[in-house]
CSV table of C-alpha atoms in Angstrom, one decimal:
chain,number,residue,atom,x,y,z
A,1,MET,CA,-31.2,-13.2,-49.6
A,2,ASP,CA,-29.9,-16.7,-49.9
A,3,VAL,CA,-26.9,-17.6,-47.8
A,4,GLY,CA,-24.5,-20.0,-49.5
A,5,ASN,CA,-22.9,-22.7,-47.4
A,6,SER,CA,-24.3,-21.6,-44.1
A,7,ALA,CA,-24.7,-25.1,-42.7
A,8,ARG,CA,-21.1,-25.3,-41.6
A,9,ALA,CA,-20.2,-26.8,-38.3
A,10,ASN,CA,-18.1,-24.6,-36.0
A,11,ASP,CA,-14.9,-26.4,-36.8
A,12,ASP,CA,-15.5,-25.8,-40.6
A,13,TRP,CA,-16.0,-22.1,-40.0
A,14,LEU,CA,-12.8,-21.8,-38.1
A,15,ARG,CA,-10.8,-23.9,-40.6
A,16,GLU,CA,-12.1,-22.1,-43.6
A,17,LEU,CA,-11.7,-18.7,-42.1
A,18,ARG,CA,-8.0,-19.5,-41.3
A,19,LEU,CA,-7.3,-20.5,-44.9
A,20,PRO,CA,-5.5,-18.1,-47.1
A,21,SER,CA,-7.3,-16.6,-50.1
A,22,PRO,CA,-8.9,-17.6,-52.5
A,23,GLU,CA,-10.4,-20.5,-50.5
A,24,SER,CA,-11.5,-18.2,-47.8
A,25,ASN,CA,-13.3,-15.9,-50.2
A,26,SER,CA,-16.5,-17.9,-50.2
A,27,VAL,CA,-16.6,-18.3,-46.4
A,28,LEU,CA,-16.1,-14.6,-46.0
A,29,GLU,CA,-19.0,-13.9,-48.3
A,30,ASP,CA,-21.2,-16.4,-46.4
A,31,LEU,CA,-20.2,-14.8,-43.1
A,32,ARG,CA,-20.9,-11.3,-44.6
A,33,LEU,CA,-24.4,-12.4,-45.7
A,34,ILE,CA,-25.2,-14.0,-42.3
A,35,LEU,CA,-24.0,-10.9,-40.3
A,36,PHE,CA,-25.9,-8.6,-42.7
A,37,ARG,CA,-29.1,-10.5,-42.1
A,38,GLY,CA,-28.5,-10.8,-38.4
A,39,LEU,CA,-27.8,-7.1,-38.0
A,40,LYS,CA,-30.9,-6.3,-40.0
A,41,PHE,CA,-33.0,-8.2,-37.4
A,42,ALA,CA,-30.9,-6.9,-34.5
A,43,LEU,CA,-31.2,-3.3,-35.5
A,44,SER,CA,-34.7,-3.3,-37.0
A,45,LYS,CA,-36.1,-1.1,-34.2
A,46,TYR,CA,-33.6,1.7,-34.9
A,47,SER,CA,-35.2,3.6,-37.8
A,48,SER,CA,-32.2,5.8,-38.5
A,49,ILE,CA,-30.0,2.8,-39.5
A,50,SER,CA,-29.8,2.2,-43.2
A,51,GLU,CA,-28.5,-0.8,-45.1
A,52,ALA,CA,-25.4,1.2,-45.9
A,53,HIS,CA,-24.8,1.6,-42.2
A,54,ILE,CA,-25.3,-2.1,-41.7
A,55,GLU,CA,-22.9,-2.9,-44.5
A,56,ASP,CA,-20.2,-0.8,-42.8
A,57,PHE,CA,-20.8,-2.5,-39.4
A,58,VAL,CA,-20.5,-5.9,-41.1
A,59,GLN,CA,-17.2,-5.0,-42.8
A,60,ASP,CA,-15.7,-3.8,-39.5
A,61,SER,CA,-17.1,-6.8,-37.7
A,62,ILE,CA,-15.6,-9.3,-40.1
A,63,LEU,CA,-12.2,-7.8,-39.4
A,64,LYS,CA,-12.8,-8.1,-35.6
A,65,ILE,CA,-14.1,-11.7,-35.9
A,66,THR,CA,-11.2,-12.9,-38.0
A,67,ASP,CA,-8.8,-11.2,-35.6
A,68,LYS,CA,-10.2,-13.0,-32.6
A,69,LEU,CA,-11.0,-16.4,-33.9
A,70,ASP,CA,-8.7,-17.9,-31.3
A,71,THR,CA,-11.0,-16.6,-28.5
A,72,PHE,CA,-14.0,-18.6,-29.8
A,73,GLN,CA,-14.5,-21.4,-27.3
A,74,GLY,CA,-17.1,-23.4,-29.3
A,75,LYS,CA,-19.7,-23.2,-26.5
A,76,SER,CA,-22.3,-21.7,-28.9
A,77,LYS,CA,-22.8,-21.8,-32.6
A,78,PHE,CA,-20.1,-19.9,-34.5
A,79,THR,CA,-22.8,-17.8,-36.2
A,80,THR,CA,-24.3,-16.7,-32.8
A,81,TRP,CA,-20.8,-15.8,-31.5
A,82,ALA,CA,-20.0,-13.9,-34.7
A,83,THR,CA,-23.3,-12.1,-34.6
A,84,LYS,CA,-22.7,-11.2,-31.0
A,85,VAL,CA,-19.4,-9.5,-32.0
A,86,ALA,CA,-21.2,-7.6,-34.8
A,87,VAL,CA,-24.1,-6.5,-32.6
A,88,HIS,CA,-21.8,-5.3,-30.0
A,89,HIS,CA,-19.7,-3.3,-32.5
A,90,ALA,CA,-22.8,-1.8,-34.2
A,91,LEU,CA,-24.4,-0.7,-31.0
A,92,SER,CA,-21.1,0.8,-29.7
A,93,GLN,CA,-20.7,2.8,-32.9
A,94,MET,CA,-24.3,4.0,-32.8
A,95,ARG,CA,-24.0,5.1,-29.2
A,96,ARG,CA,-20.7,6.9,-29.8
A,97,LYS,CA,-22.2,8.8,-32.7
A,98,HIS,CA,-25.3,9.7,-30.9
A,99,TRP,CA,-23.5,11.1,-27.9
A,100,GLN,CA,-20.3,12.5,-29.4
A,101,ASP,CA,-21.6,16.1,-29.4
A,102,ALA,CA,-23.2,16.1,-26.0
A,103,SER,CA,-21.7,18.4,-23.4
A,104,TYR,CA,-20.7,16.2,-20.4
A,105,ASP,CA,-20.9,19.0,-17.9
A,106,GLU,CA,-24.4,19.9,-19.0
A,107,LEU,CA,-25.5,16.3,-18.8
A,108,VAL,CA,-24.1,16.0,-15.3
A,109,GLU,CA,-26.0,19.1,-14.3
A,110,ARG,CA,-29.3,18.0,-15.9
A,111,SER,CA,-28.9,14.6,-14.2
A,112,GLU,CA,-29.3,16.1,-10.7
A,113,PHE,CA,-31.5,14.0,-8.4
A,114,ARG,CA,-34.4,16.0,-7.0
A,115,PRO,CA,-36.8,13.8,-5.0
A,116,ASP,CA,-39.7,16.2,-5.5
A,117,ARG,CA,-39.7,15.4,-9.2
A,118,PHE,CA,-40.4,11.8,-8.5
A,119,LEU,CA,-43.4,11.9,-6.1
A,120,ALA,CA,-46.4,10.2,-7.5
A,121,ASP,CA,-49.5,12.4,-7.9
A,122,ARG,CA,-51.9,10.0,-6.3
A,123,ASN,CA,-54.7,10.6,-3.8
A,124,ASN,CA,-53.0,8.5,-1.2
A,125,PRO,CA,-51.3,10.6,1.6
A,126,GLU,CA,-49.8,7.6,3.3
A,127,ARG,CA,-48.2,6.4,0.1
A,128,ILE,CA,-46.9,9.8,-0.7
A,129,ALA,CA,-45.5,10.1,2.8
A,130,ASN,CA,-43.7,6.7,2.4
A,131,GLN,CA,-42.4,7.7,-1.0
A,132,GLU,CA,-41.1,11.0,0.4
A,133,GLN,CA,-39.3,9.2,3.3
A,134,ILE,CA,-37.7,6.7,0.9
A,135,LEU,CA,-36.6,9.3,-1.6
A,136,LYS,CA,-35.2,11.6,1.1
A,137,VAL,CA,-33.0,8.8,2.5
A,138,LEU,CA,-32.0,7.8,-1.1
A,139,HIS,CA,-31.1,11.4,-1.8
A,140,ASN,CA,-29.0,11.7,1.4
A,141,ILE,CA,-27.1,8.5,0.6
A,142,ILE,CA,-26.5,9.6,-3.0
A,143,TYR,CA,-25.3,13.1,-2.0
A,144,GLN,CA,-23.6,12.3,1.3
A,145,ASP,CA,-22.3,8.8,1.3
A,146,LEU,CA,-21.3,8.1,-2.3
A,147,THR,CA,-18.0,9.4,-3.6
A,148,GLU,CA,-18.1,12.2,-6.2
A,149,LYS,CA,-17.2,9.7,-8.9
A,150,GLN,CA,-19.8,7.1,-7.7
A,151,ARG,CA,-22.5,9.8,-7.6
A,152,GLU,CA,-21.7,11.1,-11.0
A,153,SER,CA,-21.7,7.6,-12.5
A,154,VAL,CA,-25.0,6.7,-10.9
A,155,LEU,CA,-26.8,9.9,-12.0
A,156,LEU,CA,-25.5,9.6,-15.6
A,157,GLU,CA,-26.2,5.9,-15.8
A,158,TYR,CA,-29.6,5.8,-14.2
A,159,PHE,CA,-31.1,9.3,-14.4
A,160,HIS,CA,-29.8,10.3,-17.8
A,161,GLY,CA,-29.3,6.9,-19.4
A,162,LEU,CA,-26.0,8.1,-20.9
A,163,PRO,CA,-24.3,5.2,-22.5
A,164,LYS,CA,-21.2,3.8,-21.0
A,165,GLU,CA,-19.1,4.7,-24.1
A,166,ALA,CA,-19.8,8.4,-23.6
A,167,ILE,CA,-19.2,8.2,-19.8
A,168,LEU,CA,-16.0,6.1,-20.1
A,169,SER,CA,-14.4,8.5,-22.6
A,170,LYS,CA,-15.0,11.4,-20.3
A,171,MET,CA,-14.1,9.7,-17.1
A,172,ASP,CA,-11.1,7.9,-18.7
A,173,MET,CA,-12.1,4.5,-17.4
A,174,ASN,CA,-12.6,1.1,-18.9
A,175,ARG,CA,-16.0,-0.4,-18.7
A,176,ASN,CA,-15.1,-3.0,-16.1
A,177,ALA,CA,-13.8,-0.3,-13.8
A,178,PHE,CA,-16.9,1.7,-14.4
A,179,TYR,CA,-19.2,-1.3,-13.7
A,180,LYS,CA,-17.3,-1.8,-10.4
A,181,LEU,CA,-17.8,1.8,-9.5
A,182,ILE,CA,-21.5,1.6,-10.2
A,183,HIS,CA,-21.8,-1.8,-8.4
A,184,ASP,CA,-20.0,-0.4,-5.3
A,185,ALA,CA,-22.4,2.6,-5.4
A,186,ARG,CA,-25.4,0.3,-5.6
A,187,LYS,CA,-24.2,-1.8,-2.7
A,188,LYS,CA,-23.6,1.4,-0.7
A,189,ILE,CA,-27.1,2.6,-1.5
A,190,LYS,CA,-28.7,-0.7,-0.7
A,191,ASN,CA,-26.9,-1.0,2.6
A,192,GLY,CA,-27.8,2.6,3.4
A,193,LEU,CA,-31.5,2.0,2.8
A,194,GLU,CA,-31.4,-1.1,5.0
A,195,GLU,CA,-29.6,0.8,7.8
A,196,ALA,CA,-32.3,3.4,7.7
A,197,GLY,CA,-34.9,0.7,8.2
A,198,ILE,CA,-36.1,0.8,4.6
A,199,THR,CA,-36.7,-2.7,3.4
A,200,ALA,CA,-36.8,-4.0,-0.2
A,201,GLU,CA,-40.5,-4.8,0.3
A,202,MET,CA,-41.2,-1.2,1.4
A,203,VAL,CA,-39.5,0.2,-1.7
A,204,ALA,CA,-41.1,-2.3,-4.1
A,205,GLY,CA,-44.5,-1.8,-2.5
A,206,ASN,CA,-44.5,2.0,-2.6
A,207,PHE,CA,-43.1,2.3,-6.1
A,208,ASP,CA,-45.0,-0.6,-7.7
A,209,LEU,CA,-41.8,-2.4,-8.6
B,1,MET,CA,-44.6,12.1,-11.8
B,2,THR,CA,-44.3,11.7,-15.6
B,3,GLU,CA,-44.0,8.3,-17.3
B,4,HIS,CA,-40.3,9.1,-18.1
B,5,GLN,CA,-39.6,10.0,-14.4
B,6,ASP,CA,-41.4,6.9,-13.3
B,7,ALA,CA,-39.3,4.7,-15.6
B,8,VAL,CA,-36.0,6.5,-14.6
B,9,LEU,CA,-36.7,6.0,-10.9
B,10,GLY,CA,-38.0,2.5,-11.4
B,11,ARG,CA,-34.8,1.6,-13.2
B,12,LEU,CA,-32.6,2.9,-10.4
B,13,LEU,CA,-34.6,1.4,-7.6
B,14,ASN,CA,-34.8,-2.0,-9.4
B,15,ALA,CA,-31.1,-2.0,-9.9
B,16,ILE,CA,-30.5,-1.2,-6.2
B,17,LEU,CA,-32.9,-3.9,-5.0
B,18,LYS,CA,-31.4,-6.5,-7.2
B,19,THR,CA,-27.8,-5.7,-6.4
B,20,GLU,CA,-25.9,-8.8,-5.3
B,21,PRO,CA,-22.7,-8.7,-3.3
B,22,GLU,CA,-20.8,-10.3,-6.2
B,23,GLU,CA,-21.8,-9.6,-9.8
B,24,ILE,CA,-20.1,-10.3,-13.1
B,25,ASN,CA,-18.7,-7.3,-15.1
B,26,CYS,CA,-19.5,-6.2,-18.6
B,27,ASP,CA,-16.7,-8.2,-20.2
B,28,GLU,CA,-17.7,-11.4,-18.4
B,29,CYS,CA,-21.3,-10.8,-19.5
B,30,ALA,CA,-20.3,-10.2,-23.1
B,31,GLU,CA,-18.2,-13.4,-23.0
B,32,LEU,CA,-21.2,-15.5,-22.0
B,33,LEU,CA,-24.0,-13.7,-23.9
B,34,ASP,CA,-24.1,-15.9,-27.0
B,35,GLN,CA,-24.5,-19.0,-24.9
B,36,TYR,CA,-27.1,-17.4,-22.8
B,37,VAL,CA,-29.2,-16.2,-25.8
B,38,GLU,CA,-28.9,-19.7,-27.4
B,39,HIS,CA,-30.2,-21.3,-24.2
B,40,SER,CA,-33.0,-18.9,-23.9
B,41,HIS,CA,-34.2,-19.9,-27.4
B,42,SER,CA,-34.0,-23.6,-26.6
B,43,SER,CA,-36.0,-25.8,-24.2
B,44,ASP,CA,-32.9,-26.7,-22.3
B,45,THR,CA,-32.5,-25.6,-18.7
B,46,VAL,CA,-30.2,-22.6,-18.5
B,47,PRO,CA,-27.0,-23.7,-16.8
B,48,GLN,CA,-26.2,-22.2,-13.4
B,49,GLU,CA,-23.1,-20.5,-14.8
B,50,LEU,CA,-25.2,-18.5,-17.2
B,51,LEU,CA,-27.8,-17.4,-14.6
B,52,LYS,CA,-25.3,-14.9,-13.2
B,53,ILE,CA,-25.8,-12.9,-16.4
B,54,LYS,CA,-29.4,-12.1,-15.4
B,55,ALA,CA,-28.3,-9.9,-12.4
B,56,HIS,CA,-25.9,-8.1,-14.6
B,57,LEU,CA,-28.4,-7.5,-17.4
B,58,GLU,CA,-30.9,-6.1,-14.9
B,59,SER,CA,-28.5,-3.4,-13.8
B,60,CYS,CA,-26.6,-2.6,-17.0
B,61,HIS,CA,-28.7,-1.1,-19.8
B,62,CYS,CA,-25.9,-1.2,-22.4
B,63,CYS,CA,-25.4,-5.0,-22.0
B,64,GLN,CA,-29.2,-5.4,-21.9
B,65,GLU,CA,-29.5,-3.5,-25.2
B,66,VAL,CA,-26.9,-5.9,-26.8
B,67,GLN,CA,-28.8,-8.9,-25.4
B,68,GLU,CA,-32.1,-7.7,-26.9
B,69,ALA,CA,-30.5,-7.1,-30.2
B,70,LEU,CA,-28.8,-10.4,-30.3
B,71,GLU,CA,-32.0,-12.1,-29.3
B,72,ALA,CA,-33.7,-10.4,-32.2
B,73,ALA,CA,-31.0,-11.5,-34.6
B,74,VAL,CA,-30.9,-15.1,-33.4
B,75,GLN,CA,-34.7,-15.4,-33.5
B,76,GLY,CA,-34.8,-13.8,-37.0
B,77,MET,CA,-32.1,-16.0,-38.3
B,78,GLN,CA,-33.6,-19.2,-36.8
B,79,GLU,CA,-37.0,-18.3,-38.4
B,80,SER,CA,-35.4,-17.7,-41.8
B,81,GLY,CA,-33.1,-20.8,-41.5
B,82,ASN,CA,-29.8,-19.0,-41.7
B,83,SER,CA,-28.2,-20.4,-38.6
B,84,ASN,CA,-25.5,-23.0,-39.0
B,85,ALA,CA,-25.9,-26.5,-37.5
B,86,SER,CA,-23.3,-27.5,-35.1
């Protein structure tokens, strides 16, 4: 696929994209081709994504990009910035679609943290004892020290890998508030481990981190 | 412990161990990600301002997924010569 005038400088992209039609038609077509190719590379590992899906993502992304041209600060290439917008949009859509039918309550239940599931089956009693001690403290912190919302968020984020979009829609939060919730939970867990005399070295050493 | 459980626990423990008192949030990470990816593809030293993305990416798998996809796109476009010169 040959991209037309793709060697524009950032200012040229901005100027041409702000022009009324028909002058902007060629720049929109160039942008479409670049985003299409970029998304093909970006999403190549997702086998369920077809070229038709990519085309839809590109069309939506062009609208987003032209709407937010004023937020582009020129600190990267325009094409990298535009591709970032497209990649973000595509992955958000893919995650939403993947998780839209999942039962939130079931996922929360399945995300329960049971330390016994995580003990390594190795012939090293001392190591197993250390792991047991660390996981027991971790379990106590998660279930006794975290708030209900913090616990739910940590379990869904780390134990189930549920994407933020799915959690946010159920918890009625924006992603920055969610990140703060998780960050506060991680700080609380880290402090709790330290207070229990469990150092970062002990955790890393016993779990091969 | 299965490979999956190993990975799940490892992700949580890693995120806990790497937790910093102050971290950037997802929007701040998204804002800087294009610059970060470009720097990671160049021989330039990554500016201090962009290094704070690393801690966020290590604890946020959604942003990490976007970063990896953007890396793949930038690399692919560079190799096929479709990036603009600025």
